[in-house]
mmCIF file of C-alpha atoms in Angstrom:
data_model
loop_
_atom_site.group_PDB
_atom_site.id
_atom_site.type_symbol
_atom_site.label_atom_id
_atom_site.label_comp_id
_atom_site.label_asym_id
_atom_site.label_seq_id
_atom_site.Cartn_x
_atom_site.Cartn_y
_atom_site.Cartn_z
ATOM 1 C CA LYS V 10 -41.790 -21.526 -53.797
ATOM 2 C CA LEU V 11 -38.401 -23.089 -54.200
ATOM 3 C CA VAL V 12 -35.938 -21.242 -56.351
ATOM 4 C CA ASP V 13 -32.660 -22.481 -57.907
ATOM 5 C CA LYS V 14 -29.999 -20.088 -56.391
ATOM 6 C CA SER V 15 -27.707 -20.908 -59.227
ATOM 7 C CA LYS V 16 -29.768 -18.556 -61.321
ATOM 8 C CA LYS V 17 -28.267 -15.406 -59.695
ATOM 9 C CA SER V 18 -29.887 -13.236 -62.335
ATOM 10 C CA MET V 19 -33.212 -14.018 -60.594
ATOM 11 C CA PHE V 20 -32.210 -11.862 -57.641
ATOM 12 C CA ASP V 21 -31.968 -8.147 -57.417
ATOM 13 C CA GLU V 22 -29.117 -6.365 -55.640
ATOM 14 C CA TYR V 23 -30.900 -6.704 -52.306
ATOM 15 C CA GLY V 24 -31.551 -10.411 -52.582
ATOM 16 C CA PHE V 25 -35.174 -10.234 -53.554
ATOM 17 C CA ILE V 26 -36.612 -12.403 -56.444
ATOM 18 C CA VAL V 27 -39.486 -9.915 -56.941
ATOM 19 C CA PRO V 28 -37.875 -6.367 -56.684
ATOM 20 C CA GLN V 29 -39.418 -4.351 -53.958
ATOM 21 C CA GLU V 30 -40.845 -0.803 -54.096
ATOM 22 C CA PHE V 31 -39.244 1.027 -51.090
ATOM 23 C CA LYS V 32 -42.092 3.139 -49.872
ATOM 24 C CA TYR V 33 -44.318 3.775 -46.812
ATOM 25 C CA HIS V 34 -47.506 1.750 -46.703
ATOM 26 C CA ASN V 35 -50.680 2.998 -45.199
ATOM 27 C CA HIS V 36 -52.657 0.614 -43.140
ATOM 28 C CA GLN V 37 -54.825 -0.658 -46.120
ATOM 29 C CA GLU V 38 -51.783 -1.157 -48.134
ATOM 30 C CA LEU V 39 -50.003 -2.979 -45.160
ATOM 31 C CA GLU V 40 -53.010 -5.270 -44.791
ATOM 32 C CA GLU V 41 -53.059 -5.981 -48.539
ATOM 33 C CA LYS V 42 -49.286 -6.790 -48.518
ATOM 34 C CA LEU V 43 -49.579 -9.243 -45.601
ATOM 35 C CA LYS V 44 -52.585 -11.029 -47.074
ATOM 36 C CA LYS V 45 -50.769 -11.294 -50.434
ATOM 37 C CA LEU V 46 -47.810 -12.908 -48.696
ATOM 38 C CA VAL V 47 -50.113 -15.461 -47.040
ATOM 39 C CA GLU V 48 -51.746 -16.143 -50.415
ATOM 40 C CA GLU V 49 -48.414 -16.642 -52.225
ATOM 41 C CA TYR V 50 -46.562 -18.571 -49.414
ATOM 42 C CA PRO V 51 -49.350 -20.466 -47.661
ATOM 43 C CA GLN V 52 -46.947 -23.285 -46.679
ATOM 44 C CA ILE V 53 -44.769 -21.020 -44.488
ATOM 45 C CA THR V 54 -47.156 -18.137 -43.342
ATOM 46 C CA HIS V 55 -50.122 -17.458 -41.255
ATOM 47 C CA LEU V 56 -51.813 -14.268 -40.534
ATOM 48 C CA TYR V 57 -53.682 -13.528 -37.332
ATOM 49 C CA THR V 58 -54.818 -10.467 -35.416
ATOM 50 C CA ILE V 59 -54.225 -9.675 -31.765
ATOM 51 C CA GLY V 60 -57.154 -7.297 -31.683
ATOM 52 C CA LYS V 61 -58.062 -3.772 -32.929
ATOM 53 C CA SER V 62 -56.651 -0.360 -32.367
ATOM 54 C CA VAL V 63 -58.614 2.419 -30.618
ATOM 55 C CA GLN V 64 -59.931 3.518 -34.172
ATOM 56 C CA GLY V 65 -60.732 0.047 -35.087
ATOM 57 C CA ARG V 66 -57.807 -0.923 -37.332
ATOM 58 C CA GLU V 67 -56.785 -4.591 -37.125
ATOM 59 C CA LEU V 68 -53.364 -5.371 -35.465
ATOM 60 C CA TYR V 69 -51.968 -7.995 -37.704
ATOM 61 C CA VAL V 70 -49.247 -10.483 -36.935
ATOM 62 C CA LEU V 71 -47.621 -12.593 -39.670
ATOM 63 C CA ILE V 72 -46.123 -15.930 -38.617
ATOM 64 C CA ILE V 73 -43.278 -17.306 -40.838
ATOM 65 C CA SER V 74 -42.296 -20.840 -40.032
ATOM 66 C CA ASP V 75 -42.274 -24.305 -41.773
ATOM 67 C CA ASN V 76 -45.300 -25.086 -39.480
ATOM 68 C CA PRO V 77 -46.747 -21.656 -39.075
ATOM 69 C CA THR V 78 -50.051 -22.716 -37.306
ATOM 70 C CA ARG V 79 -48.546 -25.123 -34.849
ATOM 71 C CA HIS V 80 -46.476 -24.512 -31.760
ATOM 72 C CA GLU V 81 -43.581 -26.892 -31.747
ATOM 73 C CA PRO V 82 -42.133 -27.704 -28.290
ATOM 74 C CA GLY V 83 -38.454 -26.874 -28.181
ATOM 75 C CA GLU V 84 -38.611 -24.569 -31.249
ATOM 76 C CA PRO V 85 -37.798 -20.937 -30.491
ATOM 77 C CA GLU V 86 -40.482 -18.338 -31.129
ATOM 78 C CA PHE V 87 -39.630 -14.654 -31.665
ATOM 79 C CA LYS V 88 -41.961 -11.738 -32.029
ATOM 80 C CA TYR V 89 -40.693 -8.635 -33.776
ATOM 81 C CA VAL V 90 -42.864 -5.467 -33.057
ATOM 82 C CA ALA V 91 -42.572 -2.218 -34.906
ATOM 83 C CA ASN V 92 -44.383 1.231 -35.139
ATOM 84 C CA MET V 93 -45.091 1.352 -31.410
ATOM 85 C CA HIS V 94 -45.439 5.138 -31.719
ATOM 86 C CA GLY V 95 -47.032 6.671 -34.716
ATOM 87 C CA ASP V 96 -44.044 8.468 -36.048
ATOM 88 C CA GLU V 97 -41.769 5.366 -35.864
ATOM 89 C CA THR V 98 -42.241 4.420 -39.534
ATOM 90 C CA VAL V 99 -38.975 2.762 -40.551
ATOM 91 C CA GLY V 100 -39.344 -0.371 -38.366
ATOM 92 C CA ARG V 101 -42.720 -0.953 -39.884
ATOM 93 C CA GLU V 102 -41.338 -0.971 -43.440
ATOM 94 C CA MET V 103 -38.337 -3.003 -42.379
ATOM 95 C CA LEU V 104 -40.583 -5.758 -40.954
ATOM 96 C CA LEU V 105 -42.578 -5.915 -44.167
ATOM 97 C CA LEU V 106 -39.282 -6.159 -46.183
ATOM 98 C CA LEU V 107 -38.071 -8.888 -43.726
ATOM 99 C CA ALA V 108 -41.340 -10.829 -44.256
ATOM 100 C CA GLU V 109 -40.966 -10.513 -48.014
ATOM 101 C CA TYR V 110 -37.213 -11.583 -47.915
ATOM 102 C CA LEU V 111 -37.808 -14.627 -45.829
ATOM 103 C CA CYS V 112 -40.653 -15.781 -48.008
ATOM 104 C CA GLN V 113 -38.963 -15.209 -51.282
ATOM 105 C CA ASN V 114 -35.643 -16.790 -50.173
ATOM 106 C CA TYR V 115 -37.131 -19.860 -48.257
ATOM 107 C CA GLY V 116 -35.874 -22.976 -50.064
ATOM 108 C CA SER V 117 -33.160 -21.169 -51.951
ATOM 109 C CA ASN V 118 -31.053 -19.585 -49.250
ATOM 110 C CA PRO V 119 -29.649 -21.966 -46.819
ATOM 111 C CA ARG V 120 -29.503 -19.435 -43.924
ATOM 112 C CA VAL V 121 -33.133 -18.288 -44.496
ATOM 113 C CA THR V 122 -34.324 -21.881 -44.963
ATOM 114 C CA GLU V 123 -32.571 -22.996 -41.712
ATOM 115 C CA MET V 124 -34.194 -20.002 -39.942
ATOM 116 C CA VAL V 125 -37.648 -20.640 -41.159
ATOM 117 C CA GLN V 126 -37.457 -24.440 -40.442
ATOM 118 C CA ASN V 127 -36.148 -24.055 -36.943
ATOM 119 C CA THR V 128 -37.867 -20.862 -35.731
ATOM 120 C CA ARG V 129 -41.349 -19.637 -35.472
ATOM 121 C CA ILE V 130 -41.215 -15.881 -36.376
ATOM 122 C CA HIS V 131 -44.057 -13.475 -35.485
ATOM 123 C CA LEU V 132 -43.933 -10.124 -37.198
ATOM 124 C CA LEU V 133 -46.188 -7.381 -35.931
ATOM 125 C CA PRO V 134 -45.462 -4.465 -38.375
ATOM 126 C CA SER V 135 -47.604 -1.923 -36.685
ATOM 127 C CA LEU V 136 -48.595 -1.810 -33.068
ATOM 128 C CA ASN V 137 -49.977 1.724 -33.524
ATOM 129 C CA PRO V 138 -51.675 2.023 -36.898
ATOM 130 C CA ASP V 139 -53.811 5.032 -35.655
ATOM 131 C CA GLY V 140 -50.744 6.954 -34.870
ATOM 132 C CA TYR V 141 -49.155 6.151 -38.186
ATOM 133 C CA GLU V 142 -52.067 7.314 -40.156
ATOM 134 C CA VAL V 143 -52.183 10.706 -38.495
ATOM 135 C CA SER V 144 -48.357 11.164 -38.460
ATOM 136 C CA THR V 145 -46.835 13.698 -40.854
ATOM 137 C CA GLU V 146 -43.347 14.146 -42.287
#
């Protein structure tokens, strides 16, 4: 989805085309958000799982790249991992926002476009979804 950056009114104060709801996502909501990103941006995203948690929740990784399903020799690959411990909730939400930001701004923001075209980014928003589900404020 390419966007004409000259239409500044299309972007909210945080740089998102579609304003984001800043909230904590349970595992089902996290899964839905990741699958929605893949549906909306299939040319630059790919979702895979590295297995299941002890309680059977999928451990999802979202790839963002101009060739998300292909390893390109010489292109750097980065994996960002969040929510290693159940009560580490902010990083989980930050990776969801980063994914949304990169997808929405690809093709309109030169820095984001350059990053997506020249890096293969793996985002693992929750390494410990079981701990997150039982954590309390």
